[in-house]
Amino acid sequence: ISFTPPFSFAVLPQPLLIASNMVLESTIIIDARDHMYGRLASVIAKELLAGQKVVVVRCEELVISGSLVRNRTKWAQFRKKHMNTNPRKGPFHFKAPAKMFWRTVRGMVHHMTERGAAALARLSTFEGIPHPYDKMQRKVVSAALRVVRLKPNRNFTVIGDLCSSVGWKHGDLLKSLEAKRKVKSEAFFAKKKAAKLLKEKAEKAADLSAVSDILAKSGY
């Protein structure tokens, strides 16, 4: 099942299909908007261990099942976990969405081994969509989308809201930056569509009768 989110930007995300005979790409850029937090992390962890480089953008728009009150309570319990004699030595509780997601994936790749450390090094996570990923093709993971995995009547929490409620201070700044990016992205996409239409008109108007025989012999 594939799903295209109802918003416009430079390049629409394409569904990422995980296959047993997959071919590694240079870098996969995943738009994390409206994905289930844990399911996306597990898919990405498997890709990293297979040798794939992955960049995850818009981590602040990941969702987790359960209401905000419930997840804040779970966060408070997690926040109490620390070293008894010297809490400065960890564990460390990240408040930024990108670092929270990175930490979750870290727990799925056995990062204390050489293979796990190499896999984790292939992962990059970001809030928003920074340059140069704003003009590159992004993908979605169909198996981890909220509309596919969560019943419509269930509560869910956006990770950005959870982080803001526990001390993350850059939510407003990120919203303003994203608003500016979307304006530029729409202009870029309109320019790209106009260029495509001009190319199609030029191809239809072109007279290829003089070279049609040569092109037919070549398979065109």
Short mmCIF file of C-alpha atoms in Angstrom, two decimals:
data_model
loop_
_atom_site.label_atom_id
_atom_site.label_comp_id
_atom_site.label_asym_id
_atom_site.label_seq_id
_atom_site.Cartn_x
_atom_site.Cartn_y
_atom_site.Cartn_z
CA ILE A 1 0.00 0.00 0.00
CA SER A 2 1.45 3.35 -0.98
CA PHE A 3 0.41 6.74 0.34
CA THR A 4 1.21 10.26 -0.79
CA PRO A 5 0.68 12.86 1.98
CA PRO A 6 -1.66 15.74 1.12
CA PHE A 7 0.90 18.50 0.79
CA SER A 8 3.08 19.91 -1.98
CA PHE A 9 6.81 20.43 -2.11
CA ALA A 10 9.65 20.18 -4.61
CA VAL A 11 9.54 16.42 -5.14
CA LEU A 12 6.69 14.26 -3.89
CA PRO A 13 7.77 11.37 -1.65
CA GLN A 14 7.65 7.89 -3.12
CA PRO A 15 6.81 4.71 -1.16
CA LEU A 16 9.84 2.78 0.08
CA LEU A 17 9.34 -0.94 -0.44
CA ILE A 18 11.63 -3.27 1.52
CA ALA A 19 12.46 -6.41 -0.43
CA SER A 20 14.66 -9.39 0.37
CA ASN A 21 16.65 -8.87 -2.84
CA MET A 22 16.99 -5.12 -2.42
CA VAL A 23 19.63 -3.12 -4.27
CA LEU A 24 21.45 -0.49 -2.24
CA GLU A 25 21.09 3.12 -3.37
CA SER A 26 23.53 5.93 -2.70
CA THR A 27 21.36 7.55 0.00
CA ILE A 28 17.67 7.13 0.84
CA ILE A 29 15.94 10.26 2.15
CA ILE A 30 12.84 9.45 4.19
CA ASP A 31 10.18 12.03 5.00
CA ALA A 32 9.09 10.99 8.51
CA ARG A 33 5.85 13.01 8.52
CA ASP A 34 2.93 10.99 9.93
CA HIS A 35 4.93 7.76 10.35
CA MET A 36 4.66 5.53 13.40
CA TYR A 37 7.77 6.11 15.50
CA GLY A 38 8.76 2.54 16.38
CA ARG A 39 7.76 0.92 13.11
CA LEU A 40 9.80 3.39 11.08
CA ALA A 41 12.78 2.92 13.39
CA SER A 42 12.72 -0.87 12.93
CA VAL A 43 12.58 -0.62 9.13
CA ILE A 44 15.44 1.89 9.07
CA ALA A 45 17.54 -0.22 11.45
CA LYS A 46 17.30 -3.19 9.09
CA GLU A 47 18.26 -1.03 6.12
CA LEU A 48 21.28 0.36 7.99
CA LEU A 49 22.52 -3.10 8.93
CA ALA A 50 22.25 -4.12 5.27
CA GLY A 51 24.61 -1.28 4.32
CA GLN A 52 22.16 1.39 3.18
CA LYS A 53 22.74 5.08 3.99
CA VAL A 54 19.57 6.71 5.32
CA VAL A 55 18.66 10.34 5.99
CA VAL A 56 15.47 11.02 7.96
CA VAL A 57 13.92 14.49 7.74
CA ARG A 58 10.97 16.10 9.59
CA CYS A 59 11.49 13.93 12.69
CA GLU A 60 9.35 16.38 14.67
CA GLU A 61 6.26 15.11 12.78
CA LEU A 62 6.67 11.47 13.73
CA VAL A 63 3.74 10.10 15.73
CA ILE A 64 3.46 7.63 18.59
CA SER A 65 0.29 5.90 19.72
CA GLY A 66 -1.42 7.12 22.89
CA SER A 67 -2.51 10.52 24.14
CA LEU A 68 -0.11 13.33 25.02
CA VAL A 69 -0.85 12.93 28.74
CA ARG A 70 -0.03 9.22 28.63
CA ASN A 71 3.21 9.75 26.73
CA ARG A 72 4.28 12.58 29.03
CA THR A 73 3.82 10.20 31.97
CA LYS A 74 5.94 7.55 30.24
CA TRP A 75 8.59 10.19 29.50
CA ALA A 76 8.65 11.25 33.18
CA GLN A 77 9.29 7.63 34.18
CA PHE A 78 12.05 7.35 31.59
CA ARG A 79 13.55 10.65 32.78
CA LYS A 80 14.11 9.19 36.26
CA LYS A 81 16.51 6.54 34.95
CA HIS A 82 20.06 7.63 35.72
CA MET A 83 23.29 6.44 37.27
CA ASN A 84 22.84 6.42 41.03
CA THR A 85 26.34 7.54 42.03
CA ASN A 86 27.07 9.97 39.18
CA PRO A 87 24.09 10.96 36.98
CA ARG A 88 26.38 12.97 34.70
CA LYS A 89 27.63 9.68 33.23
CA GLY A 90 24.21 8.81 31.81
CA PRO A 91 21.92 7.59 30.55
CA PHE A 92 21.24 10.80 28.64
CA HIS A 93 17.67 11.83 27.85
CA PHE A 94 17.50 13.74 24.58
CA LYS A 95 14.71 16.28 24.11
CA ALA A 96 15.18 17.06 20.40
CA PRO A 97 13.00 14.88 18.12
CA ALA A 98 15.86 14.01 15.76
CA LYS A 99 18.12 12.91 18.63
CA MET A 100 15.29 10.95 20.25
CA PHE A 101 14.70 9.04 17.02
CA TRP A 102 18.45 8.51 16.53
CA ARG A 103 18.66 7.04 20.04
CA THR A 104 15.77 4.67 19.31
CA VAL A 105 17.44 3.36 16.15
CA ARG A 106 20.72 3.04 18.05
CA GLY A 107 19.06 0.55 20.37
CA MET A 108 18.09 -1.62 17.39
CA VAL A 109 21.49 -2.03 15.70
CA HIS A 110 23.76 -3.38 18.49
CA HIS A 111 25.83 -0.21 18.39
CA MET A 112 28.48 -1.57 20.77
CA THR A 113 29.67 -3.98 18.07
CA GLU A 114 31.74 -2.99 15.06
CA ARG A 115 28.93 -3.83 12.64
CA GLY A 116 26.37 -1.87 14.67
CA ALA A 117 28.63 1.16 14.99
CA ALA A 118 29.19 1.18 11.21
CA ALA A 119 25.42 0.91 10.65
CA LEU A 120 24.68 3.79 13.02
CA ALA A 121 27.24 5.95 11.22
CA ARG A 122 25.15 5.58 8.06
CA LEU A 123 22.15 7.29 9.72
CA SER A 124 21.42 11.03 9.78
CA THR A 125 18.32 12.57 11.38
CA PHE A 126 17.03 16.14 11.13
CA GLU A 127 14.19 18.34 12.27
CA GLY A 128 12.60 20.04 9.27
CA ILE A 129 14.12 19.58 5.82
CA PRO A 130 17.50 21.34 5.65
CA HIS A 131 19.54 22.04 2.51
CA PRO A 132 20.32 20.12 0.28
CA TYR A 133 17.55 17.61 1.08
CA ASP A 134 14.79 20.15 0.40
CA LYS A 135 15.37 19.77 -3.37
CA MET A 136 15.96 16.01 -3.41
CA GLN A 137 13.47 13.20 -3.79
CA ARG A 138 12.05 11.96 -0.51
CA LYS A 139 10.36 8.64 0.20
CA VAL A 140 7.80 7.28 2.63
CA VAL A 141 7.70 3.84 4.23
CA SER A 142 4.27 2.42 3.50
CA ALA A 143 4.51 -0.21 6.24
CA ALA A 144 4.99 2.46 8.93
CA LEU A 145 2.39 5.07 8.01
CA ARG A 146 -0.12 6.04 10.70
CA VAL A 147 -3.10 5.83 8.34
CA VAL A 148 -2.15 2.22 7.58
CA ARG A 149 -1.16 1.01 11.05
CA LEU A 150 -3.35 2.92 13.52
CA LYS A 151 -7.13 2.73 13.75
CA PRO A 152 -8.86 6.06 12.99
CA ASN A 153 -10.41 6.33 16.47
CA ARG A 154 -7.13 5.85 18.36
CA ASN A 155 -5.27 8.64 20.11
CA PHE A 156 -1.79 9.55 18.95
CA THR A 157 0.88 12.07 19.90
CA VAL A 158 3.10 14.07 17.57
CA ILE A 159 6.70 13.80 18.76
CA GLY A 160 7.28 17.54 18.27
CA ASP A 161 4.46 18.34 20.69
CA LEU A 162 5.81 15.86 23.24
CA CYS A 163 9.32 17.29 23.00
CA SER A 164 8.05 20.86 23.37
CA SER A 165 6.14 19.87 26.50
CA VAL A 166 9.25 18.36 28.14
CA GLY A 167 11.73 21.15 27.42
CA TRP A 168 12.60 21.30 23.69
CA LYS A 169 12.74 25.04 22.89
CA HIS A 170 13.06 25.20 19.10
CA GLY A 171 9.55 24.24 17.97
CA ASP A 172 8.47 27.81 17.07
CA LEU A 173 11.72 28.50 15.23
CA LEU A 174 11.33 25.31 13.23
CA LYS A 175 7.76 26.22 12.24
CA SER A 176 8.89 29.59 10.86
CA LEU A 177 11.75 27.98 8.93
CA GLU A 178 9.45 25.32 7.50
CA ALA A 179 6.95 27.97 6.38
CA LYS A 180 9.72 29.76 4.45
CA ARG A 181 10.93 26.48 2.97
CA LYS A 182 7.45 25.56 1.72
CA VAL A 183 7.08 28.91 -0.07
CA LYS A 184 10.42 28.38 -1.85
CA SER A 185 9.53 24.76 -2.57
CA GLU A 186 6.23 25.67 -4.24
CA ALA A 187 8.02 28.19 -6.47
CA PHE A 188 10.65 25.59 -7.36
CA PHE A 189 7.96 23.01 -8.19
CA ALA A 190 5.98 25.47 -10.35
CA LYS A 191 9.14 26.34 -12.29
CA LYS A 192 9.90 22.64 -12.75
CA LYS A 193 6.38 21.92 -14.10
CA ALA A 194 6.59 24.85 -16.51
CA ALA A 195 9.91 23.59 -17.88
CA LYS A 196 8.43 20.10 -18.30
CA LEU A 197 5.46 21.47 -20.27
CA LEU A 198 7.77 23.44 -22.56
CA LYS A 199 9.82 20.31 -23.21
CA GLU A 200 6.70 18.28 -24.05
CA LYS A 201 5.47 20.98 -26.48
CA ALA A 202 8.88 21.10 -28.15
CA GLU A 203 8.91 17.32 -28.57
CA LYS A 204 5.44 17.33 -30.15
CA ALA A 205 6.32 20.19 -32.51
CA ALA A 206 9.64 18.67 -33.60
CA ASP A 207 9.79 17.32 -37.16
CA LEU A 208 11.79 14.09 -37.10
CA SER A 209 10.80 12.77 -40.51
CA ALA A 210 14.33 13.24 -41.84
CA VAL A 211 15.86 10.95 -39.21
CA SER A 212 12.89 8.69 -38.40
CA ASP A 213 14.36 5.74 -40.33
CA ILE A 214 17.67 5.97 -38.46
CA LEU A 215 15.87 6.25 -35.12
CA ALA A 216 13.66 3.24 -35.94
CA LYS A 217 16.72 1.09 -36.70
CA SER A 218 18.17 2.11 -33.32
CA GLY A 219 15.00 1.11 -31.49
CA TYR A 220 13.49 4.57 -30.88
#
